[in-house]
Tab-separated table of C-alpha atoms and ligand atoms in Angstrom:
chain	number	residue	atom	x	y	z
N	6	MET	CA	8.580	-23.262	9.261
N	7	LYS	CA	11.391	-20.919	8.286
N	8	ILE	CA	9.928	-17.966	6.382
N	9	VAL	CA	11.658	-15.092	4.609
N	10	SER	CA	9.419	-11.991	4.400
N	11	VAL	CA	10.425	-9.455	1.770
N	12	VAL	CA	9.509	-5.783	2.226
N	13	GLY	CA	10.805	-2.618	0.602
N	14	ALA	CA	8.227	0.157	0.324
N	15	ARG	CA	6.037	2.145	2.732
N	16	PRO	CA	2.789	0.138	2.465
N	17	GLU	CA	4.764	-3.076	2.917
N	18	PHE	CA	6.159	-1.874	6.240
N	19	ILE	CA	2.663	-1.049	7.482
N	20	GLN	CA	1.365	-4.457	6.413
N	21	VAL	CA	4.273	-6.469	7.724
N	22	ALA	CA	3.660	-5.388	11.320
N	23	PRO	CA	0.510	-7.477	11.985
N	24	VAL	CA	1.714	-10.319	9.751
N	25	SER	CA	5.085	-10.606	11.512
N	26	ARG	CA	3.387	-10.666	14.881
N	27	ALA	CA	1.087	-13.528	13.830
N	28	LEU	CA	3.809	-15.454	11.990
N	29	ARG	CA	6.261	-15.271	14.855
N	30	GLU	CA	3.810	-17.038	17.202
N	31	ARG	CA	4.172	-20.168	15.071
N	32	HIS	CA	7.093	-19.790	12.675
N	33	GLN	CA	10.628	-18.478	12.378
N	34	GLU	CA	10.577	-15.277	10.331
N	35	ILE	CA	13.568	-13.655	8.674
N	36	LEU	CA	12.795	-10.127	7.579
N	37	VAL	CA	14.495	-8.779	4.461
N	38	HIS	CA	14.246	-5.037	3.695
N	39	THR	CA	15.243	-4.469	0.086
N	40	GLY	CA	16.053	-0.790	0.686
N	41	GLN	CA	13.678	0.352	-2.078
N	42	HIS	CA	12.418	3.083	0.279
N	43	TYR	CA	15.116	4.542	2.489
N	44	ASP	CA	14.307	8.123	3.645
N	45	TYR	CA	13.680	8.115	7.393
N	46	LEU	CA	10.052	9.214	6.907
N	47	MET	CA	9.460	6.543	4.232
N	48	SER	CA	11.066	3.642	6.094
N	49	GLN	CA	12.664	3.667	9.562
N	50	ALA	CA	9.867	5.852	10.986
N	51	PHE	CA	7.458	2.911	10.511
N	52	PHE	CA	9.804	0.379	12.101
N	53	ASP	CA	10.183	2.654	15.130
N	54	GLU	CA	6.523	3.552	15.518
N	55	LEU	CA	5.000	0.146	14.799
N	56	ASP	CA	7.593	-1.888	16.665
N	57	ILE	CA	8.410	-3.912	13.585
N	58	PRO	CA	11.331	-6.265	14.251
N	59	ALA	CA	14.584	-4.888	12.842
N	60	PRO	CA	15.271	-6.391	9.412
N	61	ASP	CA	17.698	-9.307	9.478
N	62	TYR	CA	19.022	-8.071	6.132
N	63	ASN	CA	18.893	-4.677	4.432
N	64	LEU	CA	19.804	-5.029	0.761
N	65	GLU	CA	20.161	-1.233	0.420
N	66	VAL	CA	19.280	-1.153	-3.271
N	67	GLY	CA	17.938	2.430	-3.210
N	68	SER	CA	16.270	4.105	-6.184
N	69	GLY	CA	16.844	3.469	-9.879
N	70	SER	CA	15.152	2.549	-13.119
N	71	HIS	CA	12.792	-0.405	-12.957
N	72	ALA	CA	15.369	-2.769	-14.455
N	73	ARG	CA	18.189	-1.567	-12.238
N	74	GLN	CA	16.171	-1.616	-9.022
N	75	THR	CA	14.496	-4.962	-9.721
N	76	GLY	CA	17.777	-6.473	-10.925
N	77	GLU	CA	19.717	-5.343	-7.866
N	78	ILE	CA	17.095	-6.770	-5.531
N	79	LEU	CA	17.132	-10.035	-7.468
N	80	ILE	CA	20.919	-10.361	-7.260
N	81	ARG	CA	21.178	-9.447	-3.577
N	82	LEU	CA	18.118	-11.415	-2.465
N	83	GLU	CA	19.325	-14.554	-4.205
N	84	GLU	CA	22.412	-14.536	-1.990
N	85	VAL	CA	20.264	-14.268	1.142
N	86	LEU	CA	17.939	-17.053	0.019
N	87	LEU	CA	20.847	-19.345	-0.836
N	88	LYS	CA	22.298	-18.755	2.609
N	89	GLU	CA	19.064	-19.027	4.590
N	90	ARG	CA	17.307	-21.744	2.537
N	91	PRO	CA	13.829	-20.869	3.873
N	92	ASP	CA	10.783	-23.124	3.520
N	93	LEU	CA	8.751	-20.209	2.184
N	94	VAL	CA	9.176	-16.662	0.890
N	95	ILE	CA	6.364	-14.154	1.453
N	96	VAL	CA	5.952	-11.135	-0.797
N	97	ARG	CA	3.125	-8.645	-0.650
N	98	GLY	CA	1.464	-6.100	-2.900
N	99	ASP	CA	2.789	-4.891	-6.215
N	100	THR	CA	6.140	-3.148	-5.875
N	101	ASN	CA	9.453	-3.901	-7.539
N	102	SER	CA	10.411	-5.597	-4.259
N	103	THR	CA	7.390	-7.898	-4.706
N	104	LEU	CA	8.365	-8.748	-8.270
N	105	ALA	CA	12.016	-9.415	-7.467
N	106	GLY	CA	11.117	-11.401	-4.337
N	107	ALA	CA	8.763	-13.713	-6.244
N	108	LEU	CA	11.237	-14.157	-9.070
N	109	ALA	CA	14.281	-14.857	-6.883
N	110	ALA	CA	12.400	-17.405	-4.767
N	111	SER	CA	10.747	-19.202	-7.676
N	112	LYS	CA	14.026	-19.630	-9.555
N	113	LEU	CA	15.465	-21.295	-6.464
N	114	HIS	CA	12.373	-23.552	-6.195
N	115	ILE	CA	11.430	-22.017	-2.881
N	116	PRO	CA	7.633	-21.950	-2.349
N	117	THR	CA	6.300	-18.411	-2.532
N	118	ALA	CA	3.224	-16.805	-0.988
N	119	HIS	CA	1.730	-13.564	-2.285
N	120	ILE	CA	-0.308	-11.399	0.076
N	121	GLU	CA	-2.786	-9.052	-1.665
N	122	ALA	CA	-2.930	-11.450	-4.617
N	123	GLY	CA	-5.423	-11.051	-7.453
N	124	GLU	CA	-5.617	-7.258	-7.560
N	125	ARG	CA	-5.815	-5.882	-11.100
N	126	SER	CA	-6.218	-2.465	-12.699
N	127	PHE	CA	-6.180	-4.018	-16.193
N	128	ASP	CA	-3.775	-1.268	-17.215
N	129	ARG	CA	-0.383	-2.702	-18.125
N	130	ARG	CA	1.167	0.757	-18.398
N	131	MET	CA	1.158	0.711	-14.587
N	132	PRO	CA	4.399	-0.835	-13.317
N	133	GLU	CA	2.391	-2.247	-10.418
N	134	GLU	CA	0.137	-4.224	-12.783
N	135	ILE	CA	3.144	-6.003	-14.305
N	136	ASN	CA	4.510	-6.725	-10.832
N	137	ARG	CA	1.212	-8.217	-9.654
N	138	LEU	CA	0.691	-10.336	-12.743
N	139	VAL	CA	4.151	-11.863	-12.464
N	140	ALA	CA	3.954	-12.346	-8.696
N	141	ASP	CA	0.566	-14.077	-8.960
N	142	CYS	CA	1.745	-16.212	-11.846
N	143	LEU	CA	4.789	-17.392	-9.886
N	144	ALA	CA	3.283	-17.661	-6.389
N	145	ASP	CA	2.368	-21.060	-4.962
N	146	ILE	CA	-0.006	-19.614	-2.372
N	147	HIS	CA	-2.288	-16.630	-2.937
N	148	PHE	CA	-3.756	-14.700	-0.017
N	149	CYS	CA	-6.529	-12.398	-1.243
N	150	ALA	CA	-7.852	-9.250	0.393
N	151	SER	CA	-11.302	-9.496	-1.193
N	152	ARG	CA	-13.549	-12.063	-2.823
N	153	ARG	CA	-13.248	-10.180	-6.086
N	154	ALA	CA	-9.529	-10.925	-6.117
N	155	VAL	CA	-10.276	-14.655	-5.833
N	156	GLU	CA	-12.588	-14.388	-8.852
N	157	ARG	CA	-9.987	-12.479	-10.879
N	158	LEU	CA	-7.393	-15.172	-10.205
N	159	ALA	CA	-9.878	-17.873	-11.199
N	160	ALA	CA	-10.506	-16.017	-14.475
N	161	GLU	CA	-6.755	-16.304	-15.116
N	162	GLY	CA	-6.798	-20.023	-14.326
N	163	ILE	CA	-5.263	-19.656	-10.854
N	164	THR	CA	-7.400	-21.690	-8.469
N	165	ALA	CA	-5.006	-23.869	-6.428
N	166	SER	CA	-3.950	-22.520	-3.037
N	167	VAL	CA	-6.048	-19.363	-3.261
N	168	TYR	CA	-7.373	-18.127	0.081
N	169	TRP	CA	-9.652	-15.234	0.855
N	170	VAL	CA	-8.241	-14.069	4.182
N	171	GLY	CA	-9.186	-10.367	4.185
N	172	ASP	CA	-6.976	-7.307	3.962
N	173	VAL	CA	-3.933	-7.129	6.226
N	174	MET	CA	-4.176	-3.316	5.926
N	175	LEU	CA	-7.430	-3.606	7.881
N	176	ASP	CA	-5.610	-5.620	10.559
N	177	ALA	CA	-3.019	-2.831	10.743
N	178	MET	CA	-5.704	-0.166	10.955
N	179	LEU	CA	-7.715	-1.887	13.699
N	180	GLN	CA	-4.612	-2.646	15.751
N	181	ASN	CA	-3.151	0.841	15.461
N	182	ARG	CA	-6.131	3.197	15.460
N	183	PRO	CA	-6.607	3.251	19.248
N	184	ILE	CA	-2.885	3.846	19.745
N	185	ALA	CA	-2.833	6.543	17.048
N	186	ARG	CA	-5.738	8.361	18.723
N	187	ARG	CA	-3.808	8.362	22.004
N	188	LYS	CA	-0.415	9.292	20.661
N	189	SER	CA	-0.828	11.508	17.592
N	190	ARG	CA	-0.741	15.288	18.037
N	191	ILE	CA	-1.012	16.008	14.308
N	192	LEU	CA	-4.310	17.929	14.450
N	193	GLU	CA	-2.927	20.255	17.138
N	194	ARG	CA	0.377	20.571	15.293
N	195	LEU	CA	-1.367	21.616	12.073
N	196	GLY	CA	-4.089	23.633	13.844
N	197	LEU	CA	-6.912	21.530	12.342
N	198	GLU	CA	-10.487	20.994	13.528
N	199	PRO	CA	-11.994	17.551	12.763
N	200	GLY	CA	-14.189	17.497	9.658
N	201	THR	CA	-12.983	20.832	8.262
N	202	TYR	CA	-10.287	19.794	5.800
N	203	GLY	CA	-9.462	17.451	2.955
N	204	LEU	CA	-6.504	15.066	2.872
N	205	VAL	CA	-4.646	14.399	-0.369
N	206	THR	CA	-1.889	12.008	-1.431
N	207	VAL	CA	-0.416	11.562	-4.915
N	208	HIS	CA	2.498	9.379	-5.977
N	209	ARG	CA	1.531	7.135	-8.902
N	210	ALA	CA	3.891	7.212	-11.879
N	211	GLY	CA	0.854	7.894	-14.112
N	212	ASN	CA	0.300	11.173	-12.243
N	213	THR	CA	3.822	12.232	-11.251
N	214	ASP	CA	5.692	11.376	-14.467
N	215	ASN	CA	3.082	13.221	-16.524
N	216	PRO	CA	3.451	16.974	-15.860
N	217	GLY	CA	0.066	17.669	-17.476
N	218	ARG	CA	-1.805	15.399	-15.072
N	219	LEU	CA	0.108	16.634	-12.033
N	220	GLN	CA	-0.570	20.234	-13.027
N	221	GLN	CA	-4.277	19.424	-13.398
N	222	ILE	CA	-4.349	17.921	-9.896
N	223	VAL	CA	-2.695	21.010	-8.403
N	224	THR	CA	-5.112	23.266	-10.306
N	225	GLY	CA	-8.076	21.269	-9.024
N	226	LEU	CA	-6.845	21.372	-5.411
N	227	ASN	CA	-6.203	25.121	-5.712
N	228	ARG	CA	-9.907	25.567	-6.552
N	229	VAL	CA	-11.529	23.606	-3.712
N	230	PRO	CA	-12.996	25.801	-0.966
N	231	GLU	CA	-11.460	23.943	1.982
N	232	ILE	CA	-8.117	23.440	3.708
N	233	VAL	CA	-6.176	20.689	1.917
N	234	ILE	CA	-3.472	18.783	3.796
N	235	PHE	CA	-1.064	17.166	1.359
N	236	PRO	CA	1.693	14.888	2.750
N	237	VAL	CA	4.023	14.799	-0.242
N	238	HIS	CA	5.743	11.551	-1.338
N	239	PRO	CA	9.416	12.158	-2.305
N	240	ARG	CA	8.687	11.175	-5.895
N	241	THR	CA	5.974	13.836	-6.054
N	242	ARG	CA	8.159	16.426	-4.327
N	243	LYS	CA	10.674	16.027	-7.157
N	244	ALA	CA	7.974	16.193	-9.833
N	245	LEU	CA	6.363	19.276	-8.247
N	246	ALA	CA	9.735	21.041	-8.199
N	247	GLN	CA	9.857	20.721	-12.016
N	248	LEU	CA	6.341	22.117	-12.441
N	249	ASP	CA	6.516	25.628	-11.102
N	250	VAL	CA	2.785	25.782	-10.345
N	251	PRO	CA	2.264	27.441	-6.956
N	252	PHE	CA	-0.178	26.025	-4.433
N	253	ALA	CA	-3.011	28.271	-3.270
N	254	ASP	CA	-2.814	29.312	0.405
N	255	HIS	CA	-5.400	26.752	1.537
N	256	VAL	CA	-3.320	23.860	0.121
N	257	ARG	CA	-0.705	22.817	2.639
N	258	PRO	CA	2.035	20.495	1.370
N	259	ILE	CA	3.814	18.772	4.266
N	260	GLU	CA	6.466	16.075	4.692
N	261	PRO	CA	5.264	12.437	4.605
N	262	VAL	CA	3.677	11.715	7.992
N	263	SER	CA	3.962	8.731	10.312
N	264	TYR	CA	1.283	6.023	10.202
N	265	PHE	CA	-0.271	7.166	13.489
N	266	ASP	CA	-0.487	10.736	12.196
N	267	MET	CA	-1.880	9.472	8.904
N	268	ILE	CA	-4.639	7.483	10.625
N	269	VAL	CA	-5.671	10.545	12.624
N	270	LEU	CA	-5.523	12.805	9.551
N	271	GLU	CA	-7.595	10.298	7.575
N	272	GLU	CA	-10.293	9.649	10.122
N	273	ASN	CA	-10.859	13.350	10.807
N	274	ALA	CA	-10.824	14.436	7.152
N	275	ARG	CA	-14.113	15.463	5.543
N	276	MET	CA	-12.858	14.195	2.213
N	277	ILE	CA	-9.885	12.197	0.954
N	278	ALA	CA	-8.463	12.504	-2.566
N	279	THR	CA	-5.720	10.067	-3.520
N	280	ASP	CA	-4.138	7.815	-6.103
N	281	SER	CA	-2.832	5.462	-3.388
N	282	GLY	CA	-4.226	1.952	-3.137
N	283	GLY	CA	-3.719	1.835	0.618
N	284	VAL	CA	-5.321	5.203	1.241
N	285	GLN	CA	-8.401	4.304	-0.863
N	286	ARG	CA	-8.986	1.265	1.343
N	287	GLU	CA	-8.270	3.150	4.557
N	288	ALA	CA	-10.829	5.802	3.567
N	289	TYR	CA	-13.313	2.937	3.235
N	290	PHE	CA	-12.332	1.334	6.562
N	291	LEU	CA	-12.814	4.689	8.289
N	292	GLY	CA	-15.958	5.771	6.435
N	293	VAL	CA	-14.452	8.864	4.820
N	294	PRO	CA	-15.592	9.728	1.254
N	295	CYS	CA	-12.788	9.146	-1.255
N	296	LEU	CA	-12.067	10.701	-4.647
N	297	THR	CA	-9.589	8.607	-6.595
N	298	LEU	CA	-7.316	10.686	-8.805
N	299	ARG	CA	-7.051	7.960	-11.420
N	300	ASP	CA	-9.098	6.636	-14.342
N	301	GLU	CA	-9.333	3.117	-12.946
N	302	THR	CA	-8.760	1.336	-9.645
N	303	GLU	CA	-7.972	-2.140	-8.397
N	304	TRP	CA	-10.305	-1.530	-5.484
N	305	VAL	CA	-13.533	-1.514	-7.514
N	306	GLU	CA	-15.520	-2.811	-4.543
N	307	THR	CA	-15.125	0.550	-2.804
N	308	VAL	CA	-16.493	2.295	-5.913
N	309	GLU	CA	-19.392	-0.173	-6.187
N	310	ALA	CA	-20.203	0.348	-2.514
N	311	GLY	CA	-20.553	4.066	-3.294
N	312	TRP	CA	-17.691	5.258	-1.055
N	313	ASN	CA	-15.076	5.922	-3.732
N	314	VAL	CA	-15.408	7.743	-7.036
N	315	LEU	CA	-12.942	7.790	-9.928
N	316	VAL	CA	-12.427	11.436	-10.810
N	317	GLY	CA	-9.246	11.267	-12.904
N	318	THR	CA	-7.262	14.512	-12.873
N	319	GLU	CA	-9.404	17.120	-14.643
N	320	PRO	CA	-9.744	20.122	-12.316
N	321	GLU	CA	-13.489	20.556	-13.002
N	322	ARG	CA	-14.228	16.936	-12.098
N	323	ILE	CA	-12.122	17.120	-8.938
N	324	VAL	CA	-13.874	20.286	-7.755
N	325	GLU	CA	-17.354	19.075	-8.667
N	326	ALA	CA	-16.900	15.752	-6.867
N	327	TRP	CA	-15.255	17.505	-3.904
N	328	LEU	CA	-18.381	19.635	-3.508
N	329	THR	CA	-21.036	17.034	-4.227
N	330	PHE	CA	-19.822	13.486	-3.531
N	331	SER	CA	-21.816	11.890	-0.776
N	332	PRO	CA	-21.614	8.155	0.007
N	333	PRO	CA	-24.508	6.010	1.270
N	334	ALA	CA	-25.006	4.980	4.916
N	335	ASP	CA	-24.114	1.354	4.292
N	336	ARG	CA	-20.500	0.092	4.224
N	337	PRO	CA	-20.330	-3.708	3.762
N	338	PRO	CA	-17.289	-5.567	5.171
N	339	ILE	CA	-15.608	-6.134	1.792
N	340	PHE	CA	-12.142	-6.489	3.265
N	341	GLY	CA	-12.845	-9.003	6.013
N	342	ASP	CA	-12.749	-8.653	9.760
N	343	GLY	CA	-9.195	-7.550	10.579
N	344	ARG	CA	-7.964	-11.090	11.255
N	345	ALA	CA	-6.209	-11.675	7.940
N	346	ALA	CA	-2.726	-12.009	9.440
N	347	GLN	CA	-3.913	-14.641	11.914
N	348	ARG	CA	-5.530	-16.626	9.105
N	349	ILE	CA	-2.364	-16.463	7.020
N	350	ALA	CA	-0.273	-17.817	9.895
N	351	GLU	CA	-2.809	-20.590	10.573
N	352	ILE	CA	-3.064	-21.635	6.931
N	353	LEU	CA	0.719	-21.833	6.748
N	354	GLU	CA	0.863	-23.824	9.989
N	355	ASN	CA	-1.587	-26.349	8.609
N	356	GLY	CA	1.049	-27.168	6.063
N	357	VAL	CA	-0.624	-26.082	2.862
N	358	VAL	CA	2.763	-25.451	1.344
N	359	GLY	CA	4.126	-27.195	-1.658
N	360	PHE	CA	5.947	-26.344	-4.807
N	361	GLY	CA	3.395	-25.612	-7.522
N	362	ALA	CA	0.452	-27.286	-5.795
N	363	PRO	CA	-1.056	-27.604	-2.314
N	364	ARG	CA	0.205	-30.489	-0.197
N	365	GLY	CA	-2.054	-30.387	2.824
K	19	LIG	C1	6.650	2.417	-5.039
K	19	LIG	C2	5.862	1.317	-5.723
K	19	LIG	C3	4.374	1.641	-5.683
K	19	LIG	C4	3.916	1.942	-4.276
K	19	LIG	C5	4.799	3.012	-3.646
K	19	LIG	C6	4.440	3.202	-2.201
K	19	LIG	C7	7.079	0.254	-7.566
K	19	LIG	C8	7.224	0.134	-9.045
K	19	LIG	N1	6.243	1.189	-7.123
K	19	LIG	O1	6.476	3.600	-5.805
K	19	LIG	O2	3.645	0.530	-6.159
K	19	LIG	O3	2.591	2.392	-4.331
K	19	LIG	O4	6.177	2.611	-3.710
K	19	LIG	O5	4.850	4.450	-1.731
K	19	LIG	O6	7.693	-0.485	-6.830
K	19	LIG	N2	12.382	8.292	-3.288
K	19	LIG	C9	13.071	9.001	-2.336
K	19	LIG	N3	13.212	8.435	-1.104
K	19	LIG	C10	12.710	7.204	-0.781
K	19	LIG	C11	12.034	6.497	-1.757
K	19	LIG	C12	11.879	7.042	-3.006
K	19	LIG	O7	13.535	10.114	-2.573
K	19	LIG	O8	12.892	6.770	0.372
K	19	LIG	C13	12.192	8.908	-4.609
K	19	LIG	C14	13.314	8.601	-5.594
K	19	LIG	O9	13.500	9.723	-6.409
K	19	LIG	C15	12.730	7.479	-6.416
K	19	LIG	C16	11.256	7.828	-6.460
K	19	LIG	O10	10.980	8.410	-5.186
K	19	LIG	O11	13.296	7.400	-7.701
K	19	LIG	C17	10.348	6.648	-6.697
K	19	LIG	O12	10.601	5.624	-5.726
K	19	LIG	P1	10.280	4.100	-6.092
K	19	LIG	O13	10.491	3.247	-4.903
K	19	LIG	O14	10.993	3.700	-7.337
K	19	LIG	O15	8.740	4.126	-6.487
K	19	LIG	P2	7.519	4.774	-5.716
K	19	LIG	O16	6.958	5.841	-6.576
K	19	LIG	O17	7.885	5.078	-4.323
K	20	LIG	N1	0.897	6.722	4.626
K	20	LIG	C1	1.582	7.247	5.731
K	20	LIG	N2	2.074	8.508	5.638
K	20	LIG	C2	1.926	9.296	4.540
K	20	LIG	C3	1.210	8.752	3.426
K	20	LIG	C4	0.727	7.456	3.503
K	20	LIG	O1	1.733	6.566	6.745
K	20	LIG	O2	2.410	10.439	4.540
K	20	LIG	C5	0.390	5.348	4.706
K	20	LIG	C6	-1.077	5.190	4.403
K	20	LIG	O3	-1.852	5.433	5.551
K	20	LIG	C7	-1.151	3.749	3.932
K	20	LIG	C8	0.157	3.572	3.210
K	20	LIG	O4	1.026	4.590	3.681
K	20	LIG	O5	-1.185	2.863	5.041
K	20	LIG	C9	-0.044	3.711	1.751
K	20	LIG	O6	1.170	3.785	1.114
K	20	LIG	P1	1.378	4.487	-0.290
K	20	LIG	O7	0.287	5.435	-0.548
K	20	LIG	O8	2.764	4.989	-0.305
K	20	LIG	O9	1.352	3.259	-1.314
K	20	LIG	P2	0.179	2.384	-1.979
K	20	LIG	O10	-0.772	1.964	-0.941
K	20	LIG	O11	-0.430	3.222	-3.063
K	20	LIG	O12	0.932	1.253	-2.593
């Protein structure tokens, strides 16, 4: 089968590595990078480190408003799809690249698969929620990371071609952790001892476009009695520059790190605080307590399992949870067994592809 895979943002590069490997054993894959993320540390660094095949096309759309970015991807991707005429387009996650990929393919009557289908925050002010709803509505095949996602799709009337395969982020983690442990020198570089620091990431529009919330997060971090390592997303760097709230000495903002460095920083952290979907799950995979700097999460299973707590952005709540949060011993395998990519490739090989309904 000829498959076009669409990627554009950091978590999509990390996920595409195991999926591409599995797909290419059985199928022809054409990789399209939309150019949504483009800084070296947000894009090419992952292709280099994870040995991801070079994209066959880079649409180079860059940043812009939602309409402009989504529209540009739509226009440029349509040309590629008309030229390549693939049997299937794969999109993943909830970015503007996901939305535009699903839309461009569906309008050309090309079957579409959505990886990480069925995730919901039930907050339509999140751009990601709109992207997921549309992608799931348009997709012909839904690959779900958790059983809960399958149930959510069923509640929306989506039951055909829905597969619980597990989380491809877990595949990426299991494949790369041993290599990261061998190769990363990040702890030495930052002078860190395992278990003596917290790791923080922030990039959600709800936190970065709202100066009040971002200021609260910085205030909270400034009050925790521990070293805080904070790899700063470019969006957040720009928002922080407008704020003029200094970080306390123990809070160490750094450039975005590579995936290997991130794995090592995560697994040796005593605590993680984040608004990232990927980092919440990775904290769970690695058994590191996680404070989510949001009021809701798609990844409710991690909260129910007792490993993740929604703290929002109030400084008092961040500090209190930082000092007291302690997860249970048990960590059920919510996200599968790390063989999601293999399952996806097998399901596709068995021919369960059809426009609007399963054929196989
Ligand atoms: C996007 C996704 C989000 C995902 C995140 C992963 C959407 C709507 N959001 O958010 O779901 O969690 O990626 O990181 O698709 N910028 C740079 N250099 C880059 C990329 C971005 O400077 O290489 C800056 C630009 O100022 C840009 C801003 O970051 O306007 C936001 O980038 P964008 O891709 O629109 O959204 P993210 O916040 O990265
Ligand atoms: N990540 C990384 N370097 C960083 C921050 C994050 O490699 O400096 C990885 C992280 O380990 C996870 C993914 O990027 O695999 C998550 O991406 P992000 O937080 O940008 O987006 P989200 O998951 O929220 O969509």
